[in-house]
């Protein structure tokens, strides 16, 4: 499903459900579990949820906190966006995990009310986002993707504890999140994966979200509904692993037995190794 055709009611409902999933995933954690490292460099489980709190607080119009920290000393902070994120985190890190979760619940409650109150003009108005200046509604699709990816981050940090909760990586929220990845794949397979001109690539995710993405490279790369000839290489993997690779959360070399490549193996493996376009 194209992100351009996503219904506003469906999107806001999915975003609300995603916040509920994050609350369920972190509810009842003891303080040691809150401080477990996540797949994101320099961030713990606590930091991942604090990042969501900070972003949603910003969207509510709350001012940037004043903190006394030199972010140049933080190895994982590489740009202004990273410094902005870290400012919110530094302001929240003195809290206990249960206090952060209460703050998260309060902030997302206000965000639900704010989303319900946004009129159509404001929904269509331009706003600065991580992918540039887009409509407010488009930014909310990015927010769903970001929050869903952070569910994966916390799930991976908690390991068996998250599995015991039955956190599902499929469903409508996952489908919408994967829709956010597709538009970037053409650029990724060429600039990072080195796909040559005239090549044809197919990426198949096998579940829990099953889909097939075709990429045609003719001068420039684009995602297409169907290829005009058989793919030069077909890359087949689970949707959760695919998202984690695109998000830079893990390395393909650590999952060789979970990635199948048909056709041009060298090209397929090179693309799989270089899927990351965000972190």
CSV table of C-alpha atoms in Angstrom, one decimal:
chain,number,residue,atom,x,y,z
A,1,UNK,CA,0.0,0.0,0.0
A,2,UNK,CA,1.4,3.4,-1.0
A,3,UNK,CA,2.0,5.8,1.9
A,4,UNK,CA,0.4,8.5,-0.2
A,5,UNK,CA,-3.0,6.7,0.0
A,6,UNK,CA,-2.9,5.9,3.7
A,7,UNK,CA,-6.1,7.0,5.5
A,8,UNK,CA,-5.8,9.5,8.2
A,9,UNK,CA,-8.1,7.7,10.6
A,10,UNK,CA,-6.2,4.4,10.1
A,11,UNK,CA,-2.8,6.1,10.6
A,12,UNK,CA,-3.8,7.8,13.8
A,13,UNK,CA,-5.3,4.6,15.1
A,14,UNK,CA,-2.1,2.7,14.2
A,15,UNK,CA,0.1,5.3,15.9
A,16,UNK,CA,-2.0,5.1,19.1
A,17,UNK,CA,-1.8,1.3,19.0
A,18,UNK,CA,2.0,1.6,18.6
A,19,UNK,CA,2.3,3.7,21.7
A,20,UNK,CA,0.2,1.1,23.6
A,21,UNK,CA,2.6,-1.6,22.4
A,22,UNK,CA,5.6,0.3,23.7
A,23,UNK,CA,3.9,0.8,27.0
A,24,UNK,CA,3.1,-2.9,27.3
A,25,UNK,CA,6.6,-3.9,26.3
A,26,UNK,CA,8.2,-1.7,29.0
A,27,UNK,CA,5.6,-2.1,31.7
A,28,UNK,CA,6.8,-3.9,34.8
A,29,UNK,CA,10.5,-3.7,34.0
A,30,UNK,CA,12.9,-3.5,37.0
A,31,UNK,CA,15.5,-0.8,36.9
A,32,UNK,CA,18.3,-3.1,35.7
A,33,UNK,CA,16.2,-4.1,32.7
A,34,UNK,CA,15.5,-0.4,31.8
A,35,UNK,CA,19.3,0.1,31.6
A,36,UNK,CA,20.1,-2.8,29.3
A,37,UNK,CA,21.9,-1.7,26.1
A,38,UNK,CA,19.8,-1.5,22.9
A,39,UNK,CA,21.0,-2.1,19.3
A,40,UNK,CA,21.3,1.7,19.0
A,41,UNK,CA,24.9,2.9,19.9
A,42,UNK,CA,25.0,4.6,23.3
A,43,UNK,CA,21.3,4.0,24.1
A,44,UNK,CA,19.7,1.8,26.7
A,45,UNK,CA,16.1,0.6,26.8
A,46,UNK,CA,15.4,3.6,28.9
A,47,UNK,CA,17.0,5.9,26.3
A,48,UNK,CA,14.9,4.5,23.4
A,49,UNK,CA,11.6,5.2,25.2
A,50,UNK,CA,13.0,8.6,26.4
A,51,UNK,CA,13.7,9.5,22.7
A,52,UNK,CA,10.0,8.8,21.9
A,53,UNK,CA,9.0,11.0,24.9
A,54,UNK,CA,11.2,13.8,23.7
A,55,UNK,CA,10.0,13.7,20.1
A,56,UNK,CA,6.3,13.6,21.1
A,57,UNK,CA,6.9,16.4,23.6
A,58,UNK,CA,8.5,18.5,20.9
A,59,UNK,CA,5.4,17.9,18.7
A,60,UNK,CA,3.3,19.2,21.6
A,61,UNK,CA,5.2,22.4,21.5
A,62,UNK,CA,7.3,21.9,24.7
A,63,UNK,CA,10.6,23.8,24.7
A,64,UNK,CA,13.9,22.1,24.3
A,65,UNK,CA,15.3,21.3,27.8
A,66,UNK,CA,18.4,23.1,29.0
A,67,UNK,CA,21.1,20.6,29.8
A,68,UNK,CA,24.8,21.1,30.7
A,69,UNK,CA,26.4,18.5,28.5
A,70,UNK,CA,29.1,18.5,25.9
A,71,UNK,CA,27.6,16.2,23.2
A,72,UNK,CA,30.9,16.3,21.2
A,73,UNK,CA,32.2,13.8,23.8
A,74,UNK,CA,29.4,11.4,22.9
A,75,UNK,CA,30.7,9.0,20.3
A,76,UNK,CA,27.2,8.2,19.0
A,77,UNK,CA,26.2,11.8,18.4
A,78,UNK,CA,27.3,12.6,14.9
A,79,UNK,CA,25.1,15.6,13.8
A,80,UNK,CA,22.7,18.3,14.9
A,81,UNK,CA,19.7,15.9,14.9
A,82,UNK,CA,21.7,13.5,17.2
A,83,UNK,CA,22.5,16.4,19.5
A,84,UNK,CA,18.8,17.4,19.6
A,85,UNK,CA,17.8,13.9,20.5
A,86,UNK,CA,20.5,13.7,23.2
A,87,UNK,CA,19.3,16.9,24.8
A,88,UNK,CA,15.9,15.4,25.5
A,89,UNK,CA,17.5,12.2,26.8
A,90,UNK,CA,19.9,14.0,29.1
A,91,UNK,CA,17.0,15.8,30.6
A,92,UNK,CA,15.1,12.6,31.2
A,93,UNK,CA,17.9,10.2,32.3
A,94,UNK,CA,17.7,11.2,36.0
A,95,UNK,CA,14.2,9.6,36.2
A,96,UNK,CA,13.6,6.0,37.2
A,97,UNK,CA,12.2,3.7,34.6
A,98,UNK,CA,8.8,3.6,36.1
A,99,UNK,CA,8.8,7.4,36.2
A,100,UNK,CA,9.7,7.6,32.5
A,101,UNK,CA,6.9,5.2,31.7
A,102,UNK,CA,4.4,7.4,33.5
A,103,UNK,CA,5.8,10.4,31.6
A,104,UNK,CA,5.4,8.4,28.3
A,105,UNK,CA,1.8,7.6,29.1
A,106,UNK,CA,1.0,11.2,30.0
A,107,UNK,CA,2.7,12.6,26.9
A,108,UNK,CA,1.2,10.1,24.4
A,109,UNK,CA,-2.2,10.7,26.0
A,110,UNK,CA,-1.9,14.4,25.2
A,111,UNK,CA,-0.6,13.6,21.7
A,112,UNK,CA,-3.7,11.4,21.1
A,113,UNK,CA,-5.9,14.4,22.0
A,114,UNK,CA,-3.8,16.7,19.9
A,115,UNK,CA,-4.1,14.5,16.8
A,116,UNK,CA,-7.8,14.3,17.2
A,117,UNK,CA,-8.0,18.1,17.3
A,118,UNK,CA,-5.9,18.7,14.2
A,119,UNK,CA,-8.0,20.1,11.4
A,120,UNK,CA,-7.6,19.2,7.7
A,121,UNK,CA,-5.7,22.4,6.9
A,122,UNK,CA,-3.1,21.7,9.7
A,123,UNK,CA,-2.9,18.0,8.7
A,124,UNK,CA,-1.9,19.1,5.2
A,125,UNK,CA,0.4,22.0,6.3
A,126,UNK,CA,4.2,21.7,5.8
A,127,UNK,CA,6.4,20.9,8.8
A,128,UNK,CA,10.1,20.0,9.2
A,129,UNK,CA,10.7,16.3,9.6
A,130,UNK,CA,13.6,13.8,9.5
A,131,UNK,CA,12.9,13.4,5.8
A,132,UNK,CA,12.7,17.1,5.0
A,133,UNK,CA,9.8,19.5,4.8
A,134,UNK,CA,6.6,17.4,4.4
A,135,UNK,CA,3.0,17.7,5.4
A,136,UNK,CA,2.1,17.1,9.0
A,137,UNK,CA,0.2,13.9,8.0
A,138,UNK,CA,3.3,12.6,6.2
A,139,UNK,CA,5.4,13.3,9.3
A,140,UNK,CA,2.9,11.2,11.3
A,141,UNK,CA,3.7,8.3,9.0
A,142,UNK,CA,7.3,8.8,9.8
A,143,UNK,CA,6.5,8.8,13.5
A,144,UNK,CA,4.7,5.5,13.2
A,145,UNK,CA,7.8,4.0,11.4
A,146,UNK,CA,10.1,5.4,14.1
A,147,UNK,CA,8.1,4.1,17.0
A,148,UNK,CA,7.7,0.7,15.4
A,149,UNK,CA,11.5,0.5,14.8
A,150,UNK,CA,12.0,1.4,18.5
A,151,UNK,CA,9.7,-1.5,19.4
A,152,UNK,CA,12.2,-3.8,17.6
A,153,UNK,CA,15.1,-2.1,19.4
A,154,UNK,CA,13.5,-2.7,22.9
A,155,UNK,CA,12.4,-6.2,21.9
A,156,UNK,CA,16.0,-7.1,20.9
A,157,UNK,CA,17.4,-5.6,24.1
A,158,UNK,CA,15.0,-7.5,26.3
A,159,UNK,CA,15.4,-10.8,24.4
A,160,UNK,CA,13.3,-13.7,25.9
A,161,UNK,CA,11.4,-11.3,28.2
A,162,UNK,CA,9.9,-9.6,25.1
A,163,UNK,CA,9.1,-12.9,23.5
A,164,UNK,CA,7.2,-14.0,26.6
A,165,UNK,CA,4.9,-10.9,26.1
A,166,UNK,CA,4.1,-12.2,22.6
A,167,UNK,CA,5.1,-9.0,20.9
A,168,UNK,CA,4.1,-9.5,17.3
A,169,UNK,CA,6.3,-8.0,14.5
A,170,UNK,CA,3.6,-8.3,11.9
A,171,UNK,CA,0.2,-6.7,11.5
A,172,UNK,CA,-1.0,-3.4,10.1
A,173,UNK,CA,1.6,-1.3,12.0
A,174,UNK,CA,4.4,-3.3,10.6
A,175,UNK,CA,2.9,-3.0,7.1
A,176,UNK,CA,2.8,0.7,7.4
A,177,UNK,CA,6.3,0.9,8.7
A,178,UNK,CA,7.7,-1.2,5.9
A,179,UNK,CA,5.9,1.1,3.4
A,180,UNK,CA,8.2,3.8,4.7
A,181,UNK,CA,11.2,1.8,3.8
A,182,UNK,CA,10.3,1.0,0.2
A,183,UNK,CA,10.8,4.5,-1.4
A,184,UNK,CA,14.4,4.5,-0.3
A,185,UNK,CA,15.4,1.1,-1.7
A,186,UNK,CA,16.2,2.3,-5.2
A,187,UNK,CA,18.8,4.7,-4.0
A,188,UNK,CA,20.1,2.1,-1.5
A,189,UNK,CA,20.7,-0.7,-3.9
A,190,UNK,CA,22.6,1.6,-6.3
A,191,UNK,CA,24.5,4.0,-4.0
A,192,UNK,CA,25.3,1.5,-1.3
A,193,UNK,CA,24.8,-1.9,-2.9
A,194,UNK,CA,26.4,-1.0,-6.2
A,195,UNK,CA,23.7,-2.4,-8.4
A,196,UNK,CA,24.8,-1.7,-12.0
A,197,UNK,CA,22.8,0.0,-14.7
A,198,UNK,CA,20.2,-2.2,-16.4
A,199,UNK,CA,20.0,-4.5,-13.4
A,200,UNK,CA,16.8,-5.9,-12.0
A,201,UNK,CA,16.5,-6.7,-8.3
A,202,UNK,CA,13.7,-8.4,-6.3
A,203,UNK,CA,13.5,-8.4,-2.5
A,204,UNK,CA,11.0,-10.8,-1.0
A,205,UNK,CA,10.1,-10.7,2.7
A,206,UNK,CA,8.8,-14.0,3.9
A,207,UNK,CA,6.9,-13.0,7.0
A,208,UNK,CA,5.4,-12.0,9.3
A,209,UNK,CA,4.8,-9.3,6.7
A,210,UNK,CA,5.1,-11.1,3.3
A,211,UNK,CA,5.7,-8.8,0.3
A,212,UNK,CA,7.7,-8.6,-2.9
A,213,UNK,CA,9.5,-5.5,-4.0
A,214,UNK,CA,10.9,-5.1,-7.5
A,215,UNK,CA,13.6,-2.5,-8.3
A,216,UNK,CA,14.6,-1.6,-11.9
A,217,UNK,CA,17.8,0.3,-12.6
A,218,UNK,CA,17.7,2.2,-15.9
A,219,UNK,CA,19.9,5.3,-15.5
A,220,UNK,CA,18.3,5.7,-12.1
A,221,UNK,CA,16.7,3.1,-9.8
A,222,UNK,CA,13.1,2.9,-9.0
A,223,UNK,CA,10.7,0.6,-7.2
A,224,UNK,CA,8.2,-0.8,-9.8
A,225,UNK,CA,5.1,-3.0,-9.6
A,226,UNK,CA,6.6,-5.6,-11.9
A,227,UNK,CA,9.8,-6.3,-13.8
A,228,UNK,CA,10.1,-6.4,-17.6
A,229,UNK,CA,12.3,-9.4,-17.3
A,230,UNK,CA,13.5,-11.9,-14.7
A,231,UNK,CA,15.4,-10.4,-11.8
A,232,UNK,CA,19.2,-10.6,-11.9
A,233,UNK,CA,19.1,-11.4,-8.2
A,234,UNK,CA,16.4,-12.3,-5.7
A,235,UNK,CA,17.0,-11.6,-2.0
A,236,UNK,CA,14.7,-13.5,0.4
A,237,UNK,CA,14.5,-12.9,4.2
A,238,UNK,CA,12.1,-12.2,7.0
A,239,UNK,CA,10.5,-8.8,7.3
A,240,UNK,CA,11.8,-8.2,10.8
A,241,UNK,CA,15.4,-8.9,9.7
A,242,UNK,CA,14.8,-6.8,6.6
A,243,UNK,CA,13.7,-3.8,8.7
A,244,UNK,CA,16.6,-4.2,11.1
A,245,UNK,CA,19.1,-4.3,8.3
A,246,UNK,CA,17.6,-1.2,6.7
A,247,UNK,CA,17.7,0.5,10.1
A,248,UNK,CA,21.3,-0.4,10.6
A,249,UNK,CA,20.4,-2.3,13.8
A,250,UNK,CA,22.3,-5.5,12.8
A,251,UNK,CA,24.7,-6.8,10.1
A,252,UNK,CA,23.9,-9.3,7.3
A,253,UNK,CA,27.0,-11.2,8.2
A,254,UNK,CA,25.4,-12.2,11.5
A,255,UNK,CA,22.4,-13.7,9.7
A,256,UNK,CA,23.8,-15.6,6.8
A,257,UNK,CA,21.6,-18.6,7.4
A,258,UNK,CA,18.5,-16.3,7.4
A,259,UNK,CA,19.1,-14.7,4.0
A,260,UNK,CA,18.6,-16.5,0.7
A,261,UNK,CA,20.0,-15.2,-2.6
A,262,UNK,CA,19.0,-16.6,-6.0
A,263,UNK,CA,20.6,-15.6,-9.3
A,264,UNK,CA,23.6,-13.3,-9.1
A,265,UNK,CA,24.9,-14.2,-5.6
A,266,UNK,CA,27.6,-11.6,-5.5
A,267,UNK,CA,25.2,-8.8,-6.3
A,268,UNK,CA,22.5,-10.1,-3.9
A,269,UNK,CA,24.9,-10.5,-1.0
A,270,UNK,CA,26.4,-7.1,-1.6
A,271,UNK,CA,23.0,-5.4,-1.6
A,272,UNK,CA,22.0,-7.3,1.6
A,273,UNK,CA,25.2,-6.2,3.4
A,274,UNK,CA,24.5,-2.6,2.4
A,275,UNK,CA,20.7,-2.1,3.1
A,276,UNK,CA,21.2,0.3,5.9
A,277,UNK,CA,19.9,3.8,5.2
A,278,UNK,CA,19.0,5.0,8.7
A,279,UNK,CA,20.1,4.5,12.3
